[in-house]
Each structure stands twice: as C-alpha cells, then as structure tokens.
mmCIF file of C-alpha atoms in Angstrom:
data_model
loop_
_atom_site.group_PDB
_atom_site.id
_atom_site.type_symbol
_atom_site.label_atom_id
_atom_site.label_comp_id
_atom_site.label_asym_id
_atom_site.label_seq_id
_atom_site.Cartn_x
_atom_site.Cartn_y
_atom_site.Cartn_z
ATOM 1 C CA MET A 1 -0.371 -11.866 5.363
ATOM 2 C CA ARG A 2 -1.720 -8.332 5.391
ATOM 3 C CA ARG A 3 -1.407 -6.370 8.625
ATOM 4 C CA LEU A 4 -2.842 -3.177 10.011
ATOM 5 C CA SER A 5 -0.020 -1.547 11.930
ATOM 6 C CA ILE A 6 -0.368 1.088 14.653
ATOM 7 C CA ARG A 7 3.341 1.806 14.967
ATOM 8 C CA GLY A 8 4.124 5.419 15.772
ATOM 9 C CA GLY A 9 0.509 6.216 16.586
ATOM 10 C CA GLU A 10 -0.699 6.014 12.993
ATOM 11 C CA PHE A 11 -2.524 3.406 10.943
ATOM 12 C CA SER A 12 -0.527 1.691 8.202
ATOM 13 C CA LEU A 13 -1.386 -1.125 5.804
ATOM 14 C CA VAL A 14 1.498 -3.597 5.636
ATOM 15 C CA GLY A 15 1.944 -6.454 3.185
ATOM 16 C CA ASP A 16 4.058 -7.808 0.322
ATOM 17 C CA ASN A 17 7.088 -5.758 1.409
ATOM 18 C CA GLN A 18 5.041 -2.563 1.103
ATOM 19 C CA GLN A 19 3.618 -0.165 3.631
ATOM 20 C CA GLU A 20 0.955 2.485 3.138
ATOM 21 C CA VAL A 21 0.391 5.041 5.879
ATOM 22 C CA LEU A 22 -3.265 6.046 6.156
ATOM 23 C CA SER A 23 -3.994 9.748 6.413
ATOM 24 C CA SER A 24 -6.783 9.347 8.971
ATOM 25 C CA ASP A 25 -6.314 8.796 12.702
ATOM 26 C CA ASN A 26 -9.479 6.684 12.802
ATOM 27 C CA ILE A 27 -10.815 3.876 10.626
ATOM 28 C CA ASN A 28 -14.099 2.051 10.050
ATOM 29 C CA VAL A 29 -13.757 -1.735 9.932
ATOM 30 C CA ILE A 30 -15.692 -4.904 10.671
ATOM 31 C CA ILE A 31 -14.059 -7.233 13.192
ATOM 32 C CA ILE A 32 -14.690 -10.692 11.755
ATOM 33 C CA ASN A 33 -12.756 -12.853 14.189
ATOM 34 C CA ALA A 34 -10.399 -12.669 17.153
ATOM 35 C CA ALA A 35 -7.878 -14.876 18.887
ATOM 36 C CA PRO A 36 -7.951 -15.275 22.666
ATOM 37 C CA VAL A 37 -5.737 -12.945 24.675
ATOM 38 C CA SER A 38 -2.158 -14.236 24.462
ATOM 39 C CA ARG A 39 1.273 -13.307 25.775
ATOM 40 C CA SER A 40 4.660 -12.733 24.149
ATOM 41 C CA TYR A 41 8.190 -12.270 25.450
ATOM 42 C CA PHE A 42 10.600 -10.610 23.043
ATOM 43 C CA GLY A 43 13.791 -10.821 25.078
ATOM 44 C CA ALA A 44 16.020 -8.278 26.756
ATOM 45 C CA GLN A 45 16.963 -6.642 23.444
ATOM 46 C CA PHE A 46 13.400 -5.951 22.306
ATOM 47 C CA ASP A 47 13.269 -2.940 19.995
ATOM 48 C CA PRO A 48 9.728 -1.568 19.431
ATOM 49 C CA ASN A 49 10.888 0.024 16.175
ATOM 50 C CA LYS A 50 11.723 -3.324 14.583
ATOM 51 C CA SER A 51 9.448 -6.222 13.660
ATOM 52 C CA THR A 52 10.949 -9.260 15.337
ATOM 53 C CA ALA A 53 9.541 -12.623 16.335
ATOM 54 C CA PRO A 54 9.027 -13.247 20.067
ATOM 55 C CA VAL A 55 11.426 -15.484 21.975
ATOM 56 C CA CYS A 56 8.648 -17.222 23.890
ATOM 57 C CA TRP A 57 4.878 -16.913 23.722
ATOM 58 C CA SER A 58 1.652 -18.375 25.047
ATOM 59 C CA ASP A 59 -1.592 -18.761 23.137
ATOM 60 C CA ASP A 60 -3.676 -19.172 26.309
ATOM 61 C CA THR A 61 -1.653 -17.099 28.856
ATOM 62 C CA GLN A 62 -1.187 -20.288 30.897
ATOM 63 C CA ARG A 63 1.627 -22.242 29.245
ATOM 64 C CA PRO A 64 4.145 -21.670 26.439
ATOM 65 C CA SER A 65 2.934 -22.554 22.969
ATOM 66 C CA PRO A 66 4.081 -25.977 21.700
ATOM 67 C CA LYS A 67 5.597 -24.081 18.760
ATOM 68 C CA VAL A 68 8.127 -22.286 20.982
ATOM 69 C CA PRO A 69 11.613 -23.811 20.470
ATOM 70 C CA GLN A 70 12.516 -25.773 23.575
ATOM 71 C CA GLU A 71 15.643 -23.715 24.158
ATOM 72 C CA ASN A 72 13.482 -20.551 24.260
ATOM 73 C CA VAL A 73 10.875 -21.744 26.758
ATOM 74 C CA GLN A 74 11.085 -19.475 29.797
ATOM 75 C CA ALA A 75 9.046 -21.667 32.188
ATOM 76 C CA ARG A 76 6.630 -24.579 32.111
ATOM 77 C CA ARG A 77 3.795 -22.387 33.363
ATOM 78 C CA CYS A 78 3.295 -18.663 32.792
ATOM 79 C CA MET A 79 2.441 -18.133 36.463
ATOM 80 C CA ASP A 80 5.896 -19.428 37.429
ATOM 81 C CA CYS A 81 7.820 -17.485 34.790
ATOM 82 C CA THR A 82 10.405 -14.904 35.818
ATOM 83 C CA GLN A 83 9.330 -12.792 32.828
ATOM 84 C CA ASN A 84 5.890 -12.535 34.435
ATOM 85 C CA VAL A 85 7.279 -10.877 37.548
ATOM 86 C CA ARG A 86 6.670 -7.184 38.096
ATOM 87 C CA GLY A 87 9.962 -5.405 37.453
ATOM 88 C CA SER A 88 11.194 -7.860 34.822
ATOM 89 C CA GLY A 89 10.301 -5.398 32.066
ATOM 90 C CA GLU A 90 10.668 -1.697 31.413
ATOM 91 C CA ASN A 91 9.469 0.878 33.933
ATOM 92 C CA GLY A 92 8.744 -1.755 36.553
ATOM 93 C CA GLY A 93 6.323 -3.700 34.358
ATOM 94 C CA ARG A 94 6.408 -7.289 33.177
ATOM 95 C CA ALA A 95 8.675 -8.379 30.339
ATOM 96 C CA CYS A 96 6.015 -10.757 28.995
ATOM 97 C CA ARG A 97 3.299 -8.710 27.323
ATOM 98 C CA PHE A 98 -0.403 -9.287 26.767
ATOM 99 C CA GLN A 99 -1.698 -9.000 23.228
ATOM 100 C CA GLN A 100 -4.640 -10.023 21.089
ATOM 101 C CA ARG A 101 -4.881 -10.609 17.366
ATOM 102 C CA LEU A 102 -7.964 -9.367 15.525
ATOM 103 C CA ALA A 103 -8.998 -10.113 11.941
ATOM 104 C CA VAL A 104 -10.607 -7.055 10.371
ATOM 105 C CA VAL A 105 -11.902 -6.000 6.962
ATOM 106 C CA PHE A 106 -12.597 -2.544 5.623
ATOM 107 C CA GLU A 107 -16.100 -1.582 4.518
ATOM 108 C CA GLY A 108 -15.030 -1.100 0.918
ATOM 109 C CA ASP A 109 -13.223 -4.433 0.521
ATOM 110 C CA LEU A 110 -14.700 -7.279 2.527
ATOM 111 C CA GLU A 111 -12.357 -9.919 1.079
ATOM 112 C CA GLU A 112 -9.099 -8.255 2.129
ATOM 113 C CA VAL A 113 -8.398 -9.491 5.662
ATOM 114 C CA TYR A 114 -5.936 -7.626 7.885
ATOM 115 C CA GLN A 115 -4.370 -8.685 11.149
ATOM 116 C CA LEU A 116 -4.565 -6.037 13.869
ATOM 117 C CA GLN A 117 -2.533 -6.803 16.983
ATOM 118 C CA ILE A 118 -3.585 -4.873 20.055
ATOM 119 C CA ASN A 119 -1.715 -4.424 23.319
ATOM 120 C CA ALA A 120 -2.774 -4.664 26.959
ATOM 121 C CA LEU A 121 -3.711 -0.991 27.166
ATOM 122 C CA THR A 122 -6.080 -1.471 24.242
ATOM 123 C CA ILE A 123 -7.507 -4.809 25.417
ATOM 124 C CA PHE A 124 -8.286 -3.962 29.035
ATOM 125 C CA GLY A 125 -9.595 -0.959 30.885
ATOM 126 C CA LYS A 126 -12.806 0.708 31.959
ATOM 127 C CA VAL A 127 -14.921 3.080 29.910
ATOM 128 C CA VAL A 128 -13.634 6.638 30.324
ATOM 129 C CA ASN A 129 -15.717 9.502 28.923
ATOM 130 C CA GLY A 130 -17.334 7.077 26.502
ATOM 131 C CA ASN A 131 -14.010 5.698 25.255
ATOM 132 C CA MET A 132 -14.004 1.896 25.260
ATOM 133 C CA SER A 133 -11.208 -0.672 25.335
ATOM 134 C CA MET A 134 -11.688 -3.862 23.320
ATOM 135 C CA GLN A 135 -13.192 -5.816 26.193
ATOM 136 C CA ALA A 136 -15.376 -2.908 27.286
ATOM 137 C CA TYR A 137 -16.584 -2.560 23.700
ATOM 138 C CA ALA A 138 -17.441 -6.265 23.451
ATOM 139 C CA ARG A 139 -19.383 -6.039 26.727
ATOM 140 C CA HIS A 140 -21.188 -2.933 25.487
ATOM 141 C CA LEU A 141 -22.326 -4.723 22.332
ATOM 142 C CA SER A 142 -23.344 -7.790 24.309
ATOM 143 C CA THR A 143 -25.678 -5.721 26.499
ATOM 144 C CA HIS A 144 -27.416 -4.629 23.290
ATOM 145 C CA ASP A 145 -27.613 -8.201 21.936
ATOM 146 C CA MET A 146 -25.076 -7.428 19.214
ATOM 147 C CA SER A 147 -21.866 -9.125 18.146
ATOM 148 C CA VAL A 148 -18.812 -7.343 16.762
ATOM 149 C CA ILE A 149 -19.227 -8.974 13.369
ATOM 150 C CA ALA A 150 -22.676 -7.407 13.026
ATOM 151 C CA VAL A 151 -21.543 -3.782 13.305
ATOM 152 C CA VAL A 152 -19.205 -1.350 11.614
ATOM 153 C CA THR A 153 -16.620 -0.426 14.234
ATOM 154 C CA ASN A 154 -14.763 2.851 14.405
ATOM 155 C CA ILE A 155 -11.237 2.427 15.800
ATOM 156 C CA TYR A 156 -9.338 5.506 16.907
ATOM 157 C CA PHE A 157 -6.227 6.438 18.876
ATOM 158 C CA ASP A 158 -6.082 7.695 22.443
ATOM 159 C CA LYS A 159 -4.269 10.945 21.750
ATOM 160 C CA ASP A 160 -3.253 11.296 25.402
ATOM 161 C CA SER A 161 -1.359 7.977 25.504
ATOM 162 C CA VAL A 162 2.431 7.999 25.099
ATOM 163 C CA VAL A 163 2.268 4.608 23.348
ATOM 164 C CA PRO A 164 -0.235 3.541 20.675
ATOM 165 C CA LYS A 165 -3.546 2.818 22.391
ATOM 166 C CA LEU A 166 -6.844 2.276 20.625
ATOM 167 C CA TYR A 167 -10.497 2.814 21.447
ATOM 168 C CA PHE A 168 -13.555 1.287 19.797
ATOM 169 C CA LYS A 169 -17.078 2.511 19.147
ATOM 170 C CA PRO A 170 -20.019 1.202 17.076
ATOM 171 C CA MET A 171 -21.046 3.178 14.021
ATOM 172 C CA ARG A 172 -24.013 1.245 12.620
ATOM 173 C CA PRO A 173 -25.233 -2.305 11.982
ATOM 174 C CA VAL A 174 -24.003 -3.944 8.776
ATOM 175 C CA ASP A 175 -26.592 -4.370 6.036
ATOM 176 C CA THR A 176 -27.890 -7.791 5.030
ATOM 177 C CA ASP A 177 -25.592 -8.302 2.030
ATOM 178 C CA THR A 178 -22.523 -7.241 4.004
ATOM 179 C CA GLY A 179 -23.530 -9.525 6.862
ATOM 180 C CA ILE A 180 -23.669 -12.506 4.513
ATOM 181 C CA LYS A 181 -20.261 -11.704 3.022
ATOM 182 C CA VAL A 182 -18.461 -11.177 6.336
ATOM 183 C CA SER A 183 -20.016 -14.346 7.769
ATOM 184 C CA GLU A 184 -18.422 -16.246 4.902
ATOM 185 C CA MET A 185 -15.058 -14.687 5.747
ATOM 186 C CA VAL A 186 -15.052 -15.804 9.398
ATOM 187 C CA THR A 187 -13.508 -19.193 8.561
ATOM 188 C CA HIS A 188 -11.560 -18.070 5.490
ATOM 189 C CA GLU A 189 -7.897 -19.120 5.391
ATOM 190 C CA ASP A 190 -6.754 -15.488 5.462
ATOM 191 C CA THR A 191 -8.832 -14.937 8.593
ATOM 192 C CA LYS A 192 -7.372 -18.004 10.282
ATOM 193 C CA LYS A 193 -3.880 -16.797 9.424
ATOM 194 C CA ALA A 194 -4.625 -13.328 10.784
ATOM 195 C CA ILE A 195 -5.590 -14.616 14.235
ATOM 196 C CA THR A 196 -2.876 -17.289 14.505
ATOM 197 C CA SER A 197 0.281 -15.751 13.000
ATOM 198 C CA VAL A 198 2.634 -14.319 15.623
ATOM 199 C CA VAL A 199 4.582 -11.129 14.857
ATOM 200 C CA SER A 200 5.971 -8.425 17.101
ATOM 201 C CA VAL A 201 3.710 -5.654 18.379
ATOM 202 C CA SER A 202 5.480 -2.344 17.903
ATOM 203 C CA GLY A 203 4.905 0.399 20.430
ATOM 204 C CA GLU A 204 3.645 -1.991 23.088
ATOM 205 C CA ALA A 205 3.621 -0.788 26.667
ATOM 206 C CA PRO A 206 4.831 -2.930 29.577
ATOM 207 C CA SER A 207 1.864 -4.892 30.867
ATOM 208 C CA PRO A 208 0.480 -3.530 34.152
ATOM 209 C CA PHE A 209 -1.782 -6.539 34.729
ATOM 210 C CA SER A 210 -1.143 -9.279 37.301
ATOM 211 C CA ALA A 211 -3.714 -11.678 35.864
ATOM 212 C CA VAL A 212 -5.273 -12.159 32.462
ATOM 213 C CA GLU A 213 -8.843 -10.946 32.103
ATOM 214 C CA GLY A 214 -9.608 -13.267 29.217
ATOM 215 C CA GLY A 215 -10.677 -12.642 25.663
ATOM 216 C CA PHE A 216 -14.122 -12.222 24.218
ATOM 217 C CA ASP A 217 -16.483 -14.307 22.167
ATOM 218 C CA ILE A 218 -16.633 -12.951 18.659
ATOM 219 C CA ASN A 219 -20.276 -14.066 18.433
ATOM 220 C CA ALA A 220 -21.368 -13.082 21.951
ATOM 221 C CA ASN A 221 -24.856 -11.702 22.215
#
C-alpha cells in the first residue's frame, strides 16, 4: 500500500520499501474517499519516529475493533477506557489518539492511490485566518454544494505547529474527464485498502478532545 507521510513536517511518498521526500511543503490532490474518524492506542512505549502497529484501536471511536487481539483490548467501550482519560498520555493529553485515513490521488496520476493519515489537530478545529481543518474544509465545500471528490484540494502544513498539522483549501473543480476517472477509483481495491489499513501516525499530538466530533461524508453536498 502506498502512503503519503507527513513525518517531520514534510511530505513523503512511501511504498515498496522506498521513500521519496517531496520538495514542496504543499501538494495538490483529489480526496477520493475517507474512513470515519477512528482512535488508536500505541502503548506506553510509543515512538513517533518509528512505524509501529497500534496495541488497540477503534474504527468507530465507540468500541475496540473486532480485529484487536483479545489480550490487547483496553476496555469494552472507549468511554470507559483508562487510555481515554485526560492525563493518560503525554503532556496531560489522552493516550488514545484520534485519527482519520484519507485516500488521495495526485492530479498527474489518478490511478495511484495513497493513504494519508491525519491526526486530531488536522481533523478538528475552527477556521483561523482562512486556514481550514479537514472537517471545516468539508463543511465549507458543503455550503457551496460541492463534495471533496469534485475539487482539487491543496494541502499544506501549519508552519506554526510544533507537530505536523495540515490545512486544506480548494483550488478548482475537476474537469469532466477527471471526474469520471476519480469516480471509478472510489471503490477500487487500492482505495478500500487505503481507508481500512491501520498503521502508526508519526508526529501525532496527544488528543485534546473529550468527545469525537465525527467524520464527514465524502459525497456531502
């Protein structure tokens, strides 16, 4: 599976035991699908500089995934979990972290699907000086009767954040031919893999949120 990494505050293409660091601090992509907001707990020895699988995770932020080994399940419900208590993680945050998996393609290669995992700081938050989090961006498009799959999205780093944090803005609508091609990729096997495969999110910040705010509908309009 190909991934778009934001480790170290820079974009990198990862796949097949290779990694290519992109020279630009912003990219133009089309978001073709997205998983709901989820949660992951990486354990007390979590190292943001290493790609490791989570100990326990939830696909719906309510209960552990059925795929979590029974010996790793932290609680029957996320709301009862000790890893969801403020102070269980670094700097007084929660040890269990929010994340969301996006499937994106670049303008120049619509058949190469990349997984982009975004953290709580990137998912949530209000619009500040025109800079939009993922949810704010989805709401912005919805008010203009647009869906994320219908526009070229510019993704760029918040240069003032101490951990990798992304913002989103629309560049232009996709043309008709591109729209047809990306629509065909929505249910492609690579797209499904991109929004379901669980890997660690490097550079994640402790989650400051007490309750999940939900995901977004990829086709909302």
